[in-house]
CSV table of C-alpha atoms and ligand atoms in Angstrom, one decimal:
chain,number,residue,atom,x,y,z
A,20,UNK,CA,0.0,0.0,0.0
A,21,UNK,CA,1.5,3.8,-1.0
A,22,UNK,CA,1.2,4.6,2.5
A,23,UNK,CA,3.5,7.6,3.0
A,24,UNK,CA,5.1,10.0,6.0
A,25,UNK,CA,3.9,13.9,6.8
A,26,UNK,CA,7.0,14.9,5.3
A,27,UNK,CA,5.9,13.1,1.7
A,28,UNK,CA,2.7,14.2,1.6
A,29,UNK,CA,3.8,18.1,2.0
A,30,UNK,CA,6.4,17.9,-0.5
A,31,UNK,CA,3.3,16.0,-2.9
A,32,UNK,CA,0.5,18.6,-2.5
A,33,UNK,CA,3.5,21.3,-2.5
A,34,UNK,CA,3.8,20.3,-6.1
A,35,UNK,CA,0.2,20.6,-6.4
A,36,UNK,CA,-0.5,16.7,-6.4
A,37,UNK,CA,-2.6,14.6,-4.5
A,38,UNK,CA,-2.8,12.7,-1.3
A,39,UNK,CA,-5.4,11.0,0.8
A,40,UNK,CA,-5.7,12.7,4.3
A,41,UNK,CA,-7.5,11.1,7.0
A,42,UNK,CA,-10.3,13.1,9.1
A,43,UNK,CA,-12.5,12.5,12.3
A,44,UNK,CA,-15.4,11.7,9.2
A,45,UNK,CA,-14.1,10.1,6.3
A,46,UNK,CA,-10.6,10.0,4.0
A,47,UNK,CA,-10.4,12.9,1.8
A,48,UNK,CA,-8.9,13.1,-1.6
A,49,UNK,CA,-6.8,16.4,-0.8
A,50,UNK,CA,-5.1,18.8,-2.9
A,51,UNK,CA,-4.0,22.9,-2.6
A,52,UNK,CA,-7.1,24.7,-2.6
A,53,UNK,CA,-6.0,27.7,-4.0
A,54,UNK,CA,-4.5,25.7,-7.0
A,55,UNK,CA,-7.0,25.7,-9.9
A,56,UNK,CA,-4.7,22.7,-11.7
A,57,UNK,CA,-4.7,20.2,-8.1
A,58,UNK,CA,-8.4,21.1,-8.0
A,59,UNK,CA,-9.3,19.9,-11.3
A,60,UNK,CA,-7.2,17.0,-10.8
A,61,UNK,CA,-9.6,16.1,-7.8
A,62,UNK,CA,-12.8,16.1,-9.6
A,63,UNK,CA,-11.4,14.0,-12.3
A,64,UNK,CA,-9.8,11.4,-10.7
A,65,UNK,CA,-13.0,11.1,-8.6
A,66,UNK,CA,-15.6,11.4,-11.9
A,67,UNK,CA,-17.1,13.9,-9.9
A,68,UNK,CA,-19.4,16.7,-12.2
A,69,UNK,CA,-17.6,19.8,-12.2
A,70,UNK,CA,-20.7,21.6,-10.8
A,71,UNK,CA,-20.5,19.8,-7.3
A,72,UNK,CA,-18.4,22.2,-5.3
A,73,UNK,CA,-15.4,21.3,-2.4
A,74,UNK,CA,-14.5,21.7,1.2
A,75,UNK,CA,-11.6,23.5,2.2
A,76,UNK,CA,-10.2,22.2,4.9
A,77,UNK,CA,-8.0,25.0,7.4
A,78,UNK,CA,-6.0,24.8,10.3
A,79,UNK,CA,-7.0,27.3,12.5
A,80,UNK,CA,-10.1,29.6,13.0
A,81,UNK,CA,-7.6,32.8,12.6
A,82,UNK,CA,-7.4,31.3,8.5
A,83,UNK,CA,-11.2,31.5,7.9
A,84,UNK,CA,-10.5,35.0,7.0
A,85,UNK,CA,-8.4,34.2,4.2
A,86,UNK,CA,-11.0,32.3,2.3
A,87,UNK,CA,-14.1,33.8,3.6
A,88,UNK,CA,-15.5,36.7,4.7
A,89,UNK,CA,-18.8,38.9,6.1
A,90,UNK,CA,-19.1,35.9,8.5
A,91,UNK,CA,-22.0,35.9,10.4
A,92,UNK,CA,-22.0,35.6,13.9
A,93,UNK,CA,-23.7,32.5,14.6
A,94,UNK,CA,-21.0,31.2,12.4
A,95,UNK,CA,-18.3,32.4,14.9
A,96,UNK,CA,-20.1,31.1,17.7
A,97,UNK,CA,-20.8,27.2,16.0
A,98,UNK,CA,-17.5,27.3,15.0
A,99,UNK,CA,-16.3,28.1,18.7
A,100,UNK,CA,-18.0,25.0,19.9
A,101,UNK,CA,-17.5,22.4,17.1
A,102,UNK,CA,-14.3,23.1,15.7
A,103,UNK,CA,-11.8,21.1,15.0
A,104,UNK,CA,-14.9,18.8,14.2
A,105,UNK,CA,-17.7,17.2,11.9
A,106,UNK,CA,-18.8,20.7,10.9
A,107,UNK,CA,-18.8,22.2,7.7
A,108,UNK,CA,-20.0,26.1,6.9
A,109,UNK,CA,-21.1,27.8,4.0
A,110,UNK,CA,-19.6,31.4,4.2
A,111,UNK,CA,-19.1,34.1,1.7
A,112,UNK,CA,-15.7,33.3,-0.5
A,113,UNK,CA,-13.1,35.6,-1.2
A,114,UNK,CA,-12.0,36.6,-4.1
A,115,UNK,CA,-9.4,34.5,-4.6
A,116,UNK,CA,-10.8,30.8,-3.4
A,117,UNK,CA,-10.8,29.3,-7.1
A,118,UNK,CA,-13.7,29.1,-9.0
A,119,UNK,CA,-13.5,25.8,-9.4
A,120,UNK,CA,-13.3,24.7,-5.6
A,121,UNK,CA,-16.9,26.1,-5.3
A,122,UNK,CA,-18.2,25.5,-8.7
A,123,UNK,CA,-18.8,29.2,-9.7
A,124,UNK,CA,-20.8,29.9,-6.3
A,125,UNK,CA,-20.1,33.1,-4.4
A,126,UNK,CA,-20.0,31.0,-1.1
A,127,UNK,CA,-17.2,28.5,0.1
A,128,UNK,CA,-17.6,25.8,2.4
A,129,UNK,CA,-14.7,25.2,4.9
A,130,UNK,CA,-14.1,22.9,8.0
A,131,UNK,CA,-11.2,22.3,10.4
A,132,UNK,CA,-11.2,18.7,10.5
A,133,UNK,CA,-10.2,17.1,13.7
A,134,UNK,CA,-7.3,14.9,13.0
A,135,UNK,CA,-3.9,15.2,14.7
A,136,UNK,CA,-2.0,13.9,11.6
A,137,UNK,CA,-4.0,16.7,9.5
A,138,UNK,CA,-3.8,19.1,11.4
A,139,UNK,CA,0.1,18.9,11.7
A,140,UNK,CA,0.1,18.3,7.6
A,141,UNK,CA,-2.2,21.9,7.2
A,142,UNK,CA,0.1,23.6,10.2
A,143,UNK,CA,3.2,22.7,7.7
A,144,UNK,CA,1.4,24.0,4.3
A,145,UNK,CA,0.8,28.1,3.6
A,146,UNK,CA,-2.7,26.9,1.6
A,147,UNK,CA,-5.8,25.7,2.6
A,148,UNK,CA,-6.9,21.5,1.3
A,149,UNK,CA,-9.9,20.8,-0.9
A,150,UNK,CA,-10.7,17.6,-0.1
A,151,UNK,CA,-13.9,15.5,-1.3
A,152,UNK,CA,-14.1,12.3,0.5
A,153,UNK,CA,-11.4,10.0,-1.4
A,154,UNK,CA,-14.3,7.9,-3.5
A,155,UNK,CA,-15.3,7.7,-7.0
A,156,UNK,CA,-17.9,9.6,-6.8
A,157,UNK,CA,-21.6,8.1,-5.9
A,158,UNK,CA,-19.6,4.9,-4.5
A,159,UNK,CA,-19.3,4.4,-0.4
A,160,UNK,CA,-17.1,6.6,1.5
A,161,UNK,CA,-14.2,5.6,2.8
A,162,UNK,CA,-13.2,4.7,6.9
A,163,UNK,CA,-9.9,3.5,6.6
A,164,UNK,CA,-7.1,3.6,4.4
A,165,UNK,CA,-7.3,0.3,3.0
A,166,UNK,CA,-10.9,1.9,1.7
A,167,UNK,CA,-9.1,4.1,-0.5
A,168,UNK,CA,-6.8,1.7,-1.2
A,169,UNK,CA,-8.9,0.0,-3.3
A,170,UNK,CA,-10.5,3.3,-4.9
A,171,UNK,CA,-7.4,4.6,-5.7
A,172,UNK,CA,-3.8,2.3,-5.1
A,173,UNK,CA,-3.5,1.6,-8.5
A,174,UNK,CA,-3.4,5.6,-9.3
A,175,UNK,CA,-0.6,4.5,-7.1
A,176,UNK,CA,-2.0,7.7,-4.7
A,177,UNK,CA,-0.3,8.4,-1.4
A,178,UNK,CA,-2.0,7.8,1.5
A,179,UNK,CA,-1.8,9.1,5.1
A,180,UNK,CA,-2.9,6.4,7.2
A,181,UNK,CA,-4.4,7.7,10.3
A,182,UNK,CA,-6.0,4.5,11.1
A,183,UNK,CA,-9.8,4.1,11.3
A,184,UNK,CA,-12.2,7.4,10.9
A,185,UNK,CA,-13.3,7.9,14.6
A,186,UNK,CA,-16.5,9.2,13.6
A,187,UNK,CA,-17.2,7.5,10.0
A,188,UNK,CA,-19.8,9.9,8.6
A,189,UNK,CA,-19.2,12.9,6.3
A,190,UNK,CA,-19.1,16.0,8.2
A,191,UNK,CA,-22.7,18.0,8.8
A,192,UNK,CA,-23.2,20.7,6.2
A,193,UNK,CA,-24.5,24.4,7.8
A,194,UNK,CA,-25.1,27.5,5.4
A,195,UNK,CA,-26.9,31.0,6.0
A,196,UNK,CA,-29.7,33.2,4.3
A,197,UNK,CA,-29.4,36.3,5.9
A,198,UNK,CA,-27.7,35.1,8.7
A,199,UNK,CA,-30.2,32.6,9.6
A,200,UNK,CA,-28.4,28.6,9.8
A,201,UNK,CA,-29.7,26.5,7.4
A,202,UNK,CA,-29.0,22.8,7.5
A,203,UNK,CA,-28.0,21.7,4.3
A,204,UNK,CA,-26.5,17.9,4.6
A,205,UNK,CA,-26.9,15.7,7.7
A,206,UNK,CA,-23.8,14.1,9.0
A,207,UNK,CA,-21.8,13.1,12.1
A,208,UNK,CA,-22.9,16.3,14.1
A,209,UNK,CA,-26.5,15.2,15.0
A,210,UNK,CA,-28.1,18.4,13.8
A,211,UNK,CA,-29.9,18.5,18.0
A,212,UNK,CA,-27.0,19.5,19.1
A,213,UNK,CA,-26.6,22.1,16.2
A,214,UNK,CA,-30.1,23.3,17.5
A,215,UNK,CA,-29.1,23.9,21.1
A,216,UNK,CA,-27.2,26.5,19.8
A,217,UNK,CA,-29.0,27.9,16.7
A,218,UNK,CA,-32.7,27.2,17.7
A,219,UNK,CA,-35.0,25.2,15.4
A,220,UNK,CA,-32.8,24.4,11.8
A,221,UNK,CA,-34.7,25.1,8.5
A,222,UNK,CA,-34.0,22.3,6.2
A,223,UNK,CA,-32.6,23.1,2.7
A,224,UNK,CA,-34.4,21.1,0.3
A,225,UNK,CA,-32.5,20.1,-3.2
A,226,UNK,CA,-35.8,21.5,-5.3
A,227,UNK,CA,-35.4,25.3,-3.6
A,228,UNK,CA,-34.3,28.0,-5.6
A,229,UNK,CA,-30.2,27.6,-4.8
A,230,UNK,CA,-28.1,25.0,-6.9
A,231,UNK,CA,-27.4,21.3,-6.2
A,232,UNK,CA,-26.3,21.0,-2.7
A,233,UNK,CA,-23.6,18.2,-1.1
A,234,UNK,CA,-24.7,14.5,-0.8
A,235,UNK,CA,-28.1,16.1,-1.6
A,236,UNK,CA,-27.7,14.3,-5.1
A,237,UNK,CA,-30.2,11.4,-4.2
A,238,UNK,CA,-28.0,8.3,-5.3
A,239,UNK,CA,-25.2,8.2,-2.9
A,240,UNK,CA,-22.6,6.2,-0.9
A,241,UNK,CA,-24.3,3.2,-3.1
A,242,UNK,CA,-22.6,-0.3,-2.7
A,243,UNK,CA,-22.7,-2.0,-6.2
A,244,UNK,CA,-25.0,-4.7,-5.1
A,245,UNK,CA,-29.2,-3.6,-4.9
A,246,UNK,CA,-29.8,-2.3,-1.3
A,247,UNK,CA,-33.3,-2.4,0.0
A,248,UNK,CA,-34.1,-0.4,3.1
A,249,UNK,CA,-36.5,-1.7,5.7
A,250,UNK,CA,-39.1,-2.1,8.4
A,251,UNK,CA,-40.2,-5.4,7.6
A,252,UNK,CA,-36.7,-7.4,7.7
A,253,UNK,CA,-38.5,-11.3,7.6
A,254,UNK,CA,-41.1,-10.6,4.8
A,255,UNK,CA,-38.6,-9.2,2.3
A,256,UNK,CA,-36.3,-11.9,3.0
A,257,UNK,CA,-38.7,-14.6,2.4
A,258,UNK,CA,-40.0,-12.3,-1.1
A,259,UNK,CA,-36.5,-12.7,-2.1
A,260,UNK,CA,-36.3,-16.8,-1.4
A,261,UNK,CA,-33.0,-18.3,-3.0
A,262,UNK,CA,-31.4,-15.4,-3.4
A,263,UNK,CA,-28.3,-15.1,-1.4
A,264,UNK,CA,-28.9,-12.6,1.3
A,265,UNK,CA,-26.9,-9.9,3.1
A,266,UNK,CA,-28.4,-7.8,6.1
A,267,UNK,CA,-27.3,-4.5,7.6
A,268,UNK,CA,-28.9,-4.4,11.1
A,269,UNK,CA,-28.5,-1.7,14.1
A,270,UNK,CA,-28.2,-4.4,17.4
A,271,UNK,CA,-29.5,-7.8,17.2
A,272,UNK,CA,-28.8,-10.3,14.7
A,273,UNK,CA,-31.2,-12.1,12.8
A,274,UNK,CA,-31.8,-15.9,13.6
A,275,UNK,CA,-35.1,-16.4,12.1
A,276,UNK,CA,-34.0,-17.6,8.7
A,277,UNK,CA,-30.3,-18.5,7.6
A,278,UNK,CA,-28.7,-15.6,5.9
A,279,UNK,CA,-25.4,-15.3,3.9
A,280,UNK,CA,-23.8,-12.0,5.4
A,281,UNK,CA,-24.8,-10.2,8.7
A,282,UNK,CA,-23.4,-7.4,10.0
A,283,UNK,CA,-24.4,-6.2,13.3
A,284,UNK,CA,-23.1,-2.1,13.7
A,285,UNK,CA,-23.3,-1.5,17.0
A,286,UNK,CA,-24.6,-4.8,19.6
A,287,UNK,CA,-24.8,-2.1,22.6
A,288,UNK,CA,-27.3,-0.5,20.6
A,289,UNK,CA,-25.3,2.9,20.8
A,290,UNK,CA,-25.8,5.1,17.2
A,291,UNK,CA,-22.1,6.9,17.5
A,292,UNK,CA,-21.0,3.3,17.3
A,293,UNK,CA,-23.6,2.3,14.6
A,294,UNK,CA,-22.3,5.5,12.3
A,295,UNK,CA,-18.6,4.5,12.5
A,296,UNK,CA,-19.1,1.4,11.3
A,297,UNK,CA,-21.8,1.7,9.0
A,298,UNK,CA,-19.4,2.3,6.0
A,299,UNK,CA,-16.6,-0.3,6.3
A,300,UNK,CA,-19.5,-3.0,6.9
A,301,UNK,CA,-21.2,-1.1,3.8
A,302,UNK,CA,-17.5,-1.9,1.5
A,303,UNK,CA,-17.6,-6.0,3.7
A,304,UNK,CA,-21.5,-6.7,2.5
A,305,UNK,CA,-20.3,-5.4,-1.0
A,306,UNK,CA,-17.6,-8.4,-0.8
A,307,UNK,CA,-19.4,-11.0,0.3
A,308,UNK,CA,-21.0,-11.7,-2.8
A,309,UNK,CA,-24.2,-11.5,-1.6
A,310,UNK,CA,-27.4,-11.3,-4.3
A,311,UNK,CA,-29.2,-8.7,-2.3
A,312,UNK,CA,-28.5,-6.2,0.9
A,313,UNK,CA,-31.1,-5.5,3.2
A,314,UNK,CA,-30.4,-2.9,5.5
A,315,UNK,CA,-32.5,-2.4,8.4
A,316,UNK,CA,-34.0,1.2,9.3
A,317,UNK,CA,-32.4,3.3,12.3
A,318,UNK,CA,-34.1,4.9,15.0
A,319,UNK,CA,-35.1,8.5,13.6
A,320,UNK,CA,-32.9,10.1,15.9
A,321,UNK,CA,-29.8,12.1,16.8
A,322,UNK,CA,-27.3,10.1,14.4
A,323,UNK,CA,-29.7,7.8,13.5
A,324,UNK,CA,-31.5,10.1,11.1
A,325,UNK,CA,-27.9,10.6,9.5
A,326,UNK,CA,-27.7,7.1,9.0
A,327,UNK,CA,-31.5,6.8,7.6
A,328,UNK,CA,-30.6,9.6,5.2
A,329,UNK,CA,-27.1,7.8,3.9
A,330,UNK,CA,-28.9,4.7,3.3
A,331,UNK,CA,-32.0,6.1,2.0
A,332,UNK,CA,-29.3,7.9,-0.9
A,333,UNK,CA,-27.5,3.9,-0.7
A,334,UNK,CA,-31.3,2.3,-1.9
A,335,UNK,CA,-32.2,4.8,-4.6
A,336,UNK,CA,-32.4,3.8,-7.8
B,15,LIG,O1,-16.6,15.0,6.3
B,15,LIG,C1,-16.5,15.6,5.2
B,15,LIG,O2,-17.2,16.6,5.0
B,15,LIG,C2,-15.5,15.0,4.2
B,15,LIG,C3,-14.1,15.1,4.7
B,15,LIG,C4,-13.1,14.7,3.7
B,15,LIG,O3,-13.9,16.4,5.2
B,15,LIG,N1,-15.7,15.6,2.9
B,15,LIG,C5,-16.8,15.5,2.2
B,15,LIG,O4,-16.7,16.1,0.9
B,15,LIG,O5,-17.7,14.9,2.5
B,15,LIG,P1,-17.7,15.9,-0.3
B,15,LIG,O6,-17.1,16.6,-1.4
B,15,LIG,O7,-17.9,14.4,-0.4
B,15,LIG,O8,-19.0,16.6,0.2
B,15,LIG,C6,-19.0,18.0,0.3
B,15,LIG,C7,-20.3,18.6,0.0
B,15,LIG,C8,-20.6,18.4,-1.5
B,15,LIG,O9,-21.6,17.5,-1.8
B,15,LIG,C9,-21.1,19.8,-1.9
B,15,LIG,O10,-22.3,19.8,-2.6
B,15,LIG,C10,-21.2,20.6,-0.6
B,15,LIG,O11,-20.4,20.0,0.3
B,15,LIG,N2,-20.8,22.0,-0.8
B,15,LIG,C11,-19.5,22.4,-1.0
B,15,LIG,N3,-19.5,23.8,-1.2
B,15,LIG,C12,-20.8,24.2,-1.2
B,15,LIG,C13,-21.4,25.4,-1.4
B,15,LIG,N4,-20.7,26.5,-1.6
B,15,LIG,N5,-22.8,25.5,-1.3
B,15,LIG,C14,-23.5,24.3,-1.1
B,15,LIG,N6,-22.9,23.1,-0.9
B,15,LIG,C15,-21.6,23.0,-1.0
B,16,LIG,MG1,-18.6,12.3,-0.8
């Protein structure tokens, strides 16, 4: 594996390559933001339309002023409590943020991730990262370097290997109208939390008036077999008799029928658990060579709607 040290991967996006970084959420695919060239290089060795903006990723709040600016207060005050963290704003760019990082749009969405190995890489660069999540795009996100590994090892990319994504869901996405928060993906920040600070969240739905918004795209973090998603576990399995069968399930595992694949994400029954290891079970189900996944639905709350939404965008067709 192309694994490489802190000193390699700042001499690579120095020279306006890539490298994979780890974060709290998910690897990123991570090149100098304010290089139009190591941008573009991003989006096509993901496949990802040009029209799907990036995160920049910064080391310090102090930087946020040099990619964004007219920053709202609220947006001081979320990013007092939740950063370095799973939280990712929508600000007003500057000038001289690339077009292409936020795909025309006069706004830039940035984070500070929370990863000691990244946060030392960004302390030893002089420019911010744009990092997707190190995928092809619409394919599941990876948790771990040996994720991007197969995505990506025969690009023969360089990989920072931070070990296992503590949080395993993409960051959550927060913009503004008028200084009001808007919440515009859900991800590992349960959005409550969000709320105790901001008050009720308006939802940004993909049909209103602003462009196509982050994993708002409805097919998403898809495995390549058919996913269903599910209440009713034992009746779809027996609709799908003879068929090889592979189930995603929150605590308890299934002993009713014989399956081929189980994976149980979190047998406490805790949802933090559930969420970091929903996507390396996700890329394990894919490899089992099962006919069909089931996946079974979460309680709809605090990182359990994240998880509903993510395999909801997993079961589209
Ligand atoms: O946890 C994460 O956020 C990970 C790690 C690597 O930091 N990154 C990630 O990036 O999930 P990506 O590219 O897979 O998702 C970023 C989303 C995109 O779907 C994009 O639509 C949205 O952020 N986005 C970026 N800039 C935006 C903007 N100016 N307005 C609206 N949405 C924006
Ligand atoms: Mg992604």
């Amino acid at each position: 594996m192309p694994i490489i040290t802190l000193a390699e991967a700042t001499y690579t996006l120095q020279r306006n390559h890539l490298v994979a970084i780890p974060t709290e959420t998910v690897y990123g695919l991570a090149g100098n933001g304010f290089h139009e060239g190591a941008v573009q290089k991003i989006f096509e060795w993901k496949k990802r339309p040009l029209f799907n903006p990036l995160i920049l990723h910064i080391k310090n709040e102090e930087y946020l002023n040099e990619v964004a600016q007219d920053i709202p207060e609220v947006a001081h005050e979320l990013a007092k409590c939740f950063w370095p963290g799973p939280l990712t704003l929508i600000l007003k760019k500057r000038s001289h943020v690339p077009d292409i990082v936020t795909a025309g749009q006069s706004t830039v969405a940035v984070r500070i991730p929370h990863h000691e190995m990244t946060l030392a890489l960004l302390h030893l660069l002089d420019f911010p990262l744009a990092a997707p999540s190190a995928n092809p795009f619409g394919s599941i996100s990876p948790t771990a370097a040996a994720h991007v590994e197969k995505y990506f090892g025969e690009r023969g990319l360089g990989i920072l290997d931070g070990g296992v994504c503590d949080q395993g869901l993409e960051s959550t996405i927060i913009g503004f109208n008028h200084d009001k928060p808007i919440l515009y993906r859900y991800g590992s920040l349960a959005s409550e939390e969000i709320e105790k600070i901001t008050g009720p969240l308006h939802i940004h739905h993909r049909n209103d008036s602003s462009p196509v918004a982050p994993g708002m795209l409805s097919r998403h973090y898809a495995p390549n077999t058919t996913t269903y998603l599910s209440d009713h576990i034992p009746e779809l399995i027996q609709s799908f008799d003879g068929l090889k069968i592979g189930l995603l399930l929150f605590a308890k595992p299934f002993t009713n029928f014989p399956v081929h694949h189980q994976e149980i994400l979190s047998p406490s029954g805790q949802l933090n658990e559930a969420a970091r290891n929903l996507y390396a079970a996700m890329h394990r189900l894919d490899l089992s060579e099962s006919d069909v996944i089931i996946a079974e639905r979460f309680p709809n709350t605090g990182l359990g709607i994240t998880i509903n939404d993510k395999l909801e965008r997993a079961t589209k067709k």
